[in-house]
């Protein structure tokens, strides 16, 4: 059993490809002192990501880094890692970041890159998780915060929240119900790290009692 990090305020980086509602929820948790963290930087791989604007409005350094400017994923991730290290980032939250993470990034932040996924993993990994759940006909879905590994949505699970799926649900209505839970469990999961309570044993995460 291995402790992932000691307690202390988090120096957080957020990576986001889209609208940034999870980023906003993290900012609110920090403002309300529910989450002991400072967001040092936001990085997006999409030029028109609303999350970039949201971060800048809050006075957070925000960068669009276009992957196609680099020869391969290693080079792209080396640039990201450099920016994070310059700012003393010690933990990373993927918040709607629609890209697989590679070896350079994983090695630099081993067990310290978290992701939120809009399904109860290991069900419905990958894209359009809410659509997958509606089409499959499950009665419950939800969201998962997990530690990122080399797979797609395969890493050790930190926290999950369950929501019902109704017979008349659409992808959109289910996504909205799930999103409300995402906004509750991401900062809670991160706060466990800030409290130095997260342990890893193989692929199992243990949260120590306070
Ligand atoms: C969220 O629902 C998040 O779980 C999902 O993208 C959305 C981003 O919303 N992530 C994935 O599907 C990752 N595979 P946001 O930009 O408003 O936070």
PDB file of N, CA, C and O and ligand atoms in Angstrom, residues 15-25 50-51 54 94-99 115-119 124-130 142-144 146 152-153 175 178-179 182-183 186, ligand 1:
ATOM      1  N   UNK A  15      -6.784  20.626 -17.166  1.00  0.00           N
ATOM      2  CA  UNK A  15      -6.763  20.490 -18.623  1.00  0.00           C
ATOM      3  C   UNK A  15      -8.192  20.287 -19.095  1.00  0.00           C
ATOM      4  O   UNK A  15      -8.903  19.405 -18.564  1.00  0.00           O
ATOM      5  N   UNK A  16      -8.621  21.093 -20.044  1.00  0.00           N
ATOM      6  CA  UNK A  16     -10.019  21.056 -20.469  1.00  0.00           C
ATOM      7  C   UNK A  16     -10.116  21.299 -21.968  1.00  0.00           C
ATOM      8  O   UNK A  16      -9.404  22.151 -22.499  1.00  0.00           O
ATOM      9  N   UNK A  17     -10.997  20.566 -22.615  1.00  0.00           N
ATOM     10  CA  UNK A  17     -11.198  20.772 -24.059  1.00  0.00           C
ATOM     11  C   UNK A  17     -12.452  21.582 -24.357  1.00  0.00           C
ATOM     12  O   UNK A  17     -12.629  22.022 -25.496  1.00  0.00           O
ATOM     13  N   UNK A  18     -13.324  21.753 -23.361  1.00  0.00           N
ATOM     14  CA  UNK A  18     -14.644  22.276 -23.698  1.00  0.00           C
ATOM     15  C   UNK A  18     -15.144  23.396 -22.816  1.00  0.00           C
ATOM     16  O   UNK A  18     -14.396  24.304 -22.453  1.00  0.00           O
ATOM     17  N   UNK A  19     -16.402  23.248 -22.423  1.00  0.00           N
ATOM     18  CA  UNK A  19     -17.106  24.394 -21.826  1.00  0.00           C
ATOM     19  C   UNK A  19     -16.623  24.727 -20.432  1.00  0.00           C
ATOM     20  O   UNK A  19     -16.756  25.848 -19.957  1.00  0.00           O
ATOM     21  N   UNK A  20     -16.089  23.757 -19.694  1.00  0.00           N
ATOM     22  CA  UNK A  20     -15.436  24.089 -18.423  1.00  0.00           C
ATOM     23  C   UNK A  20     -16.346  24.197 -17.219  1.00  0.00           C
ATOM     24  O   UNK A  20     -16.032  24.904 -16.263  1.00  0.00           O
ATOM     25  N   UNK A  21     -17.474  23.458 -17.222  1.00  0.00           N
ATOM     26  CA  UNK A  21     -18.320  23.536 -16.020  1.00  0.00           C
ATOM     27  C   UNK A  21     -17.650  22.822 -14.836  1.00  0.00           C
ATOM     28  O   UNK A  21     -17.821  23.244 -13.682  1.00  0.00           O
ATOM     29  N   UNK A  22     -16.895  21.782 -15.094  1.00  0.00           N
ATOM     30  CA  UNK A  22     -16.157  21.143 -13.990  1.00  0.00           C
ATOM     31  C   UNK A  22     -15.053  22.057 -13.468  1.00  0.00           C
ATOM     32  O   UNK A  22     -14.805  22.106 -12.254  1.00  0.00           O
ATOM     33  N   UNK A  23     -14.409  22.765 -14.365  1.00  0.00           N
ATOM     34  CA  UNK A  23     -13.417  23.753 -13.933  1.00  0.00           C
ATOM     35  C   UNK A  23     -14.073  24.784 -13.014  1.00  0.00           C
ATOM     36  O   UNK A  23     -13.559  25.091 -11.934  1.00  0.00           O
ATOM     37  N   UNK A  24     -15.239  25.285 -13.432  1.00  0.00           N
ATOM     38  CA  UNK A  24     -15.971  26.257 -12.613  1.00  0.00           C
ATOM     39  C   UNK A  24     -16.304  25.692 -11.236  1.00  0.00           C
ATOM     40  O   UNK A  24     -16.175  26.378 -10.225  1.00  0.00           O
ATOM     41  N   UNK A  25     -16.740  24.437 -11.220  1.00  0.00           N
ATOM     42  CA  UNK A  25     -17.122  23.819  -9.942  1.00  0.00           C
ATOM     43  C   UNK A  25     -15.908  23.715  -9.018  1.00  0.00           C
ATOM     44  O   UNK A  25     -16.021  23.906  -7.802  1.00  0.00           O
ATOM     45  N   UNK A  50     -14.460  27.288 -24.141  1.00  0.00           N
ATOM     46  CA  UNK A  50     -14.981  28.295 -23.207  1.00  0.00           C
ATOM     47  C   UNK A  50     -14.193  28.289 -21.904  1.00  0.00           C
ATOM     48  O   UNK A  50     -14.100  29.317 -21.222  1.00  0.00           O
ATOM     49  N   UNK A  51     -13.600  27.156 -21.587  1.00  0.00           N
ATOM     50  CA  UNK A  51     -12.830  27.067 -20.339  1.00  0.00           C
ATOM     51  C   UNK A  51     -11.641  28.043 -20.332  1.00  0.00           C
ATOM     52  O   UNK A  51     -11.269  28.549 -19.277  1.00  0.00           O
ATOM     53  N   UNK A  54     -13.104  31.342 -19.336  1.00  0.00           N
ATOM     54  CA  UNK A  54     -13.492  31.295 -17.921  1.00  0.00           C
ATOM     55  C   UNK A  54     -12.279  31.445 -17.015  1.00  0.00           C
ATOM     56  O   UNK A  54     -12.324  32.144 -16.008  1.00  0.00           O
ATOM     57  N   UNK A  94      -7.971  16.452 -15.146  1.00  0.00           N
ATOM     58  CA  UNK A  94      -8.531  16.500 -16.493  1.00  0.00           C
ATOM     59  C   UNK A  94     -10.025  16.764 -16.326  1.00  0.00           C
ATOM     60  O   UNK A  94     -10.716  16.034 -15.607  1.00  0.00           O
ATOM     61  N   UNK A  95     -10.500  17.806 -16.976  1.00  0.00           N
ATOM     62  CA  UNK A  95     -11.911  18.181 -16.815  1.00  0.00           C
ATOM     63  C   UNK A  95     -12.520  18.360 -18.202  1.00  0.00           C
ATOM     64  O   UNK A  95     -12.484  19.443 -18.770  1.00  0.00           O
ATOM     65  N   UNK A  96     -13.003  17.255 -18.742  1.00  0.00           N
ATOM     66  CA  UNK A  96     -13.493  17.302 -20.113  1.00  0.00           C
ATOM     67  C   UNK A  96     -12.345  17.457 -21.093  1.00  0.00           C
ATOM     68  O   UNK A  96     -12.472  18.152 -22.104  1.00  0.00           O
ATOM     69  N   UNK A  97     -11.219  16.822 -20.794  1.00  0.00           N
ATOM     70  CA  UNK A  97     -10.050  16.838 -21.693  1.00  0.00           C
ATOM     71  C   UNK A  97     -10.146  15.591 -22.562  1.00  0.00           C
ATOM     72  O   UNK A  97     -10.054  14.474 -22.074  1.00  0.00           O
ATOM     73  N   UNK A  98     -10.384  15.794 -23.850  1.00  0.00           N
ATOM     74  CA  UNK A  98     -10.783  14.686 -24.715  1.00  0.00           C
ATOM     75  C   UNK A  98      -9.603  14.060 -25.459  1.00  0.00           C
ATOM     76  O   UNK A  98      -9.630  13.921 -26.677  1.00  0.00           O
ATOM     77  N   UNK A  99      -8.551  13.708 -24.709  1.00  0.00           N
ATOM     78  CA  UNK A  99      -7.356  13.153 -25.316  1.00  0.00           C
ATOM     79  C   UNK A  99      -6.764  12.112 -24.396  1.00  0.00           C
ATOM     80  O   UNK A  99      -6.846  12.259 -23.172  1.00  0.00           O
ATOM     81  N   UNK A 115      -9.041  12.096 -13.578  1.00  0.00           N
ATOM     82  CA  UNK A 115     -10.000  12.368 -14.650  1.00  0.00           C
ATOM     83  C   UNK A 115     -11.410  12.168 -14.117  1.00  0.00           C
ATOM     84  O   UNK A 115     -11.620  11.388 -13.186  1.00  0.00           O
ATOM     85  N   UNK A 116     -12.351  12.890 -14.688  1.00  0.00           N
ATOM     86  CA  UNK A 116     -13.757  12.618 -14.372  1.00  0.00           C
ATOM     87  C   UNK A 116     -14.441  12.122 -15.627  1.00  0.00           C
ATOM     88  O   UNK A 116     -14.246  12.679 -16.718  1.00  0.00           O
ATOM     89  N   UNK A 117     -15.193  11.041 -15.469  1.00  0.00           N
ATOM     90  CA  UNK A 117     -15.850  10.418 -16.617  1.00  0.00           C
ATOM     91  C   UNK A 117     -17.349  10.286 -16.329  1.00  0.00           C
ATOM     92  O   UNK A 117     -17.734   9.849 -15.240  1.00  0.00           O
ATOM     93  N   UNK A 118     -18.193  10.608 -17.327  1.00  0.00           N
ATOM     94  CA  UNK A 118     -19.638  10.624 -17.078  1.00  0.00           C
ATOM     95  C   UNK A 118     -20.319   9.258 -17.227  1.00  0.00           C
ATOM     96  O   UNK A 118     -21.324   9.122 -17.928  1.00  0.00           O
ATOM     97  N   UNK A 119     -19.782   8.258 -16.541  1.00  0.00           N
ATOM     98  CA  UNK A 119     -20.417   6.929 -16.473  1.00  0.00           C
ATOM     99  C   UNK A 119     -19.820   6.206 -15.280  1.00  0.00           C
ATOM    100  O   UNK A 119     -18.816   6.646 -14.706  1.00  0.00           O
ATOM    101  N   UNK A 124     -19.142   1.797 -20.088  1.00  0.00           N
ATOM    102  CA  UNK A 124     -19.209   2.950 -20.989  1.00  0.00           C
ATOM    103  C   UNK A 124     -18.005   3.888 -20.939  1.00  0.00           C
ATOM    104  O   UNK A 124     -18.156   5.083 -20.695  1.00  0.00           O
ATOM    105  N   UNK A 125     -16.821   3.368 -21.163  1.00  0.00           N
ATOM    106  CA  UNK A 125     -15.645   4.244 -21.317  1.00  0.00           C
ATOM    107  C   UNK A 125     -15.705   4.964 -22.660  1.00  0.00           C
ATOM    108  O   UNK A 125     -16.568   4.669 -23.487  1.00  0.00           O
ATOM    109  N   UNK A 126     -14.786   5.899 -22.840  1.00  0.00           N
ATOM    110  CA  UNK A 126     -14.657   6.563 -24.149  1.00  0.00           C
ATOM    111  C   UNK A 126     -15.657   7.671 -24.360  1.00  0.00           C
ATOM    112  O   UNK A 126     -16.223   8.222 -23.419  1.00  0.00           O
ATOM    113  N   UNK A 127     -15.890   7.957 -25.621  1.00  0.00           N
ATOM    114  CA  UNK A 127     -16.740   9.096 -25.988  1.00  0.00           C
ATOM    115  C   UNK A 127     -18.219   8.778 -25.821  1.00  0.00           C
ATOM    116  O   UNK A 127     -18.624   7.624 -25.854  1.00  0.00           O
ATOM    117  N   UNK A 128     -19.002   9.825 -25.626  1.00  0.00           N
ATOM    118  CA  UNK A 128     -20.468   9.738 -25.589  1.00  0.00           C
ATOM    119  C   UNK A 128     -20.959   8.715 -24.574  1.00  0.00           C
ATOM    120  O   UNK A 128     -21.833   7.895 -24.861  1.00  0.00           O
ATOM    121  N   UNK A 129     -20.412   8.792 -23.372  1.00  0.00           N
ATOM    122  CA  UNK A 129     -20.753   7.814 -22.329  1.00  0.00           C
ATOM    123  C   UNK A 129     -22.242   7.856 -21.971  1.00  0.00           C
ATOM    124  O   UNK A 129     -22.868   6.814 -21.747  1.00  0.00           O
ATOM    125  N   UNK A 130     -22.797   9.070 -21.965  1.00  0.00           N
ATOM    126  CA  UNK A 130     -24.211   9.186 -21.569  1.00  0.00           C
ATOM    127  C   UNK A 130     -25.113   8.583 -22.657  1.00  0.00           C
ATOM    128  O   UNK A 130     -26.111   7.923 -22.350  1.00  0.00           O
ATOM    129  N   UNK A 142     -23.964   7.236 -13.873  1.00  0.00           N
ATOM    130  CA  UNK A 142     -23.378   8.150 -12.901  1.00  0.00           C
ATOM    131  C   UNK A 142     -22.062   8.675 -13.398  1.00  0.00           C
ATOM    132  O   UNK A 142     -21.855   8.831 -14.609  1.00  0.00           O
ATOM    133  N   UNK A 143     -21.166   8.950 -12.470  1.00  0.00           N
ATOM    134  CA  UNK A 143     -19.854   9.460 -12.862  1.00  0.00           C
ATOM    135  C   UNK A 143     -18.770   8.871 -11.977  1.00  0.00           C
ATOM    136  O   UNK A 143     -19.054   8.367 -10.885  1.00  0.00           O
ATOM    137  N   UNK A 144     -17.565   8.937 -12.494  1.00  0.00           N
ATOM    138  CA  UNK A 144     -16.411   8.312 -11.846  1.00  0.00           C
ATOM    139  C   UNK A 144     -15.239   9.270 -11.857  1.00  0.00           C
ATOM    140  O   UNK A 144     -14.903   9.819 -12.909  1.00  0.00           O
ATOM    141  N   UNK A 146     -11.291   9.031 -11.413  1.00  0.00           N
ATOM    142  CA  UNK A 146     -10.262   7.989 -11.351  1.00  0.00           C
ATOM    143  C   UNK A 146      -8.883   8.549 -11.620  1.00  0.00           C
ATOM    144  O   UNK A 146      -8.733   9.634 -12.207  1.00  0.00           O
ATOM    145  N   UNK A 152      -7.698   3.855 -21.705  1.00  0.00           N
ATOM    146  CA  UNK A 152      -8.758   4.841 -21.841  1.00  0.00           C
ATOM    147  C   UNK A 152      -9.804   4.620 -20.746  1.00  0.00           C
ATOM    148  O   UNK A 152     -10.551   3.627 -20.787  1.00  0.00           O
ATOM    149  N   UNK A 153      -9.811   5.504 -19.754  1.00  0.00           N
ATOM    150  CA  UNK A 153     -10.775   5.440 -18.645  1.00  0.00           C
ATOM    151  C   UNK A 153     -10.647   4.138 -17.845  1.00  0.00           C
ATOM    152  O   UNK A 153     -11.656   3.581 -17.377  1.00  0.00           O
ATOM    153  N   UNK A 175     -27.170  13.488 -19.280  1.00  0.00           N
ATOM    154  CA  UNK A 175     -25.892  14.203 -19.093  1.00  0.00           C
ATOM    155  C   UNK A 175     -26.029  15.298 -18.040  1.00  0.00           C
ATOM    156  O   UNK A 175     -25.140  15.488 -17.208  1.00  0.00           O
ATOM    157  N   UNK A 178     -26.161  13.745 -14.585  1.00  0.00           N
ATOM    158  CA  UNK A 178     -24.828  13.263 -14.199  1.00  0.00           C
ATOM    159  C   UNK A 178     -23.908  14.437 -13.861  1.00  0.00           C
ATOM    160  O   UNK A 178     -23.146  14.388 -12.887  1.00  0.00           O
ATOM    161  N   UNK A 179     -24.013  15.497 -14.664  1.00  0.00           N
ATOM    162  CA  UNK A 179     -23.120  16.646 -14.480  1.00  0.00           C
ATOM    163  C   UNK A 179     -23.246  17.243 -13.072  1.00  0.00           C
ATOM    164  O   UNK A 179     -22.244  17.631 -12.458  1.00  0.00           O
ATOM    165  N   UNK A 182     -21.099  15.213 -11.011  1.00  0.00           N
ATOM    166  CA  UNK A 182     -19.676  15.478 -11.307  1.00  0.00           C
ATOM    167  C   UNK A 182     -19.193  16.664 -10.490  1.00  0.00           C
ATOM    168  O   UNK A 182     -18.094  16.648  -9.921  1.00  0.00           O
ATOM    169  N   UNK A 183     -20.048  17.692 -10.454  1.00  0.00           N
ATOM    170  CA  UNK A 183     -19.651  18.925  -9.774  1.00  0.00           C
ATOM    171  C   UNK A 183     -19.519  18.733  -8.274  1.00  0.00           C
ATOM    172  O   UNK A 183     -18.924  19.566  -7.601  1.00  0.00           O
ATOM    173  N   UNK A 186     -15.879  15.790  -7.878  1.00  0.00           N
ATOM    174  CA  UNK A 186     -14.497  16.049  -8.322  1.00  0.00           C
ATOM    175  C   UNK A 186     -13.709  16.768  -7.227  1.00  0.00           C
ATOM    176  O   UNK A 186     -12.604  16.378  -6.867  1.00  0.00           O
TER     177      UNK A 186
HETATM  178  C1  LIG B   1     -18.097  16.205 -18.513  1.00  0.00           C
HETATM  179  O1  LIG B   1     -19.340  15.572 -18.541  1.00  0.00           O
HETATM  180  C2  LIG B   1     -16.987  15.193 -18.324  1.00  0.00           C
HETATM  181  O2  LIG B   1     -17.345  14.149 -17.455  1.00  0.00           O
HETATM  182  C3  LIG B   1     -16.811  14.691 -19.724  1.00  0.00           C
HETATM  183  O3  LIG B   1     -16.882  15.842 -20.516  1.00  0.00           O
HETATM  184  C4  LIG B   1     -17.734  16.789 -19.877  1.00  0.00           C
HETATM  185  C5  LIG B   1     -16.998  18.095 -19.767  1.00  0.00           C
HETATM  186  O4  LIG B   1     -17.833  19.099 -19.307  1.00  0.00           O
HETATM  187  N1  LIG B   1     -15.574  14.012 -19.886  1.00  0.00           N
HETATM  188  C6  LIG B   1     -15.415  12.951 -20.682  1.00  0.00           C
HETATM  189  O5  LIG B   1     -16.299  12.478 -21.349  1.00  0.00           O
HETATM  190  C7  LIG B   1     -13.998  12.384 -20.686  1.00  0.00           C
HETATM  191  N2  LIG B   1     -13.995  11.163 -21.407  1.00  0.00           N
HETATM  192  P1  LIG B   1     -17.260  20.454 -18.780  1.00  0.00           P
HETATM  193  O6  LIG B   1     -16.329  20.999 -19.861  1.00  0.00           O
HETATM  194  O7  LIG B   1     -18.461  21.326 -18.611  1.00  0.00           O
HETATM  195  O8  LIG B   1     -16.547  20.207 -17.482  1.00  0.00           O
END
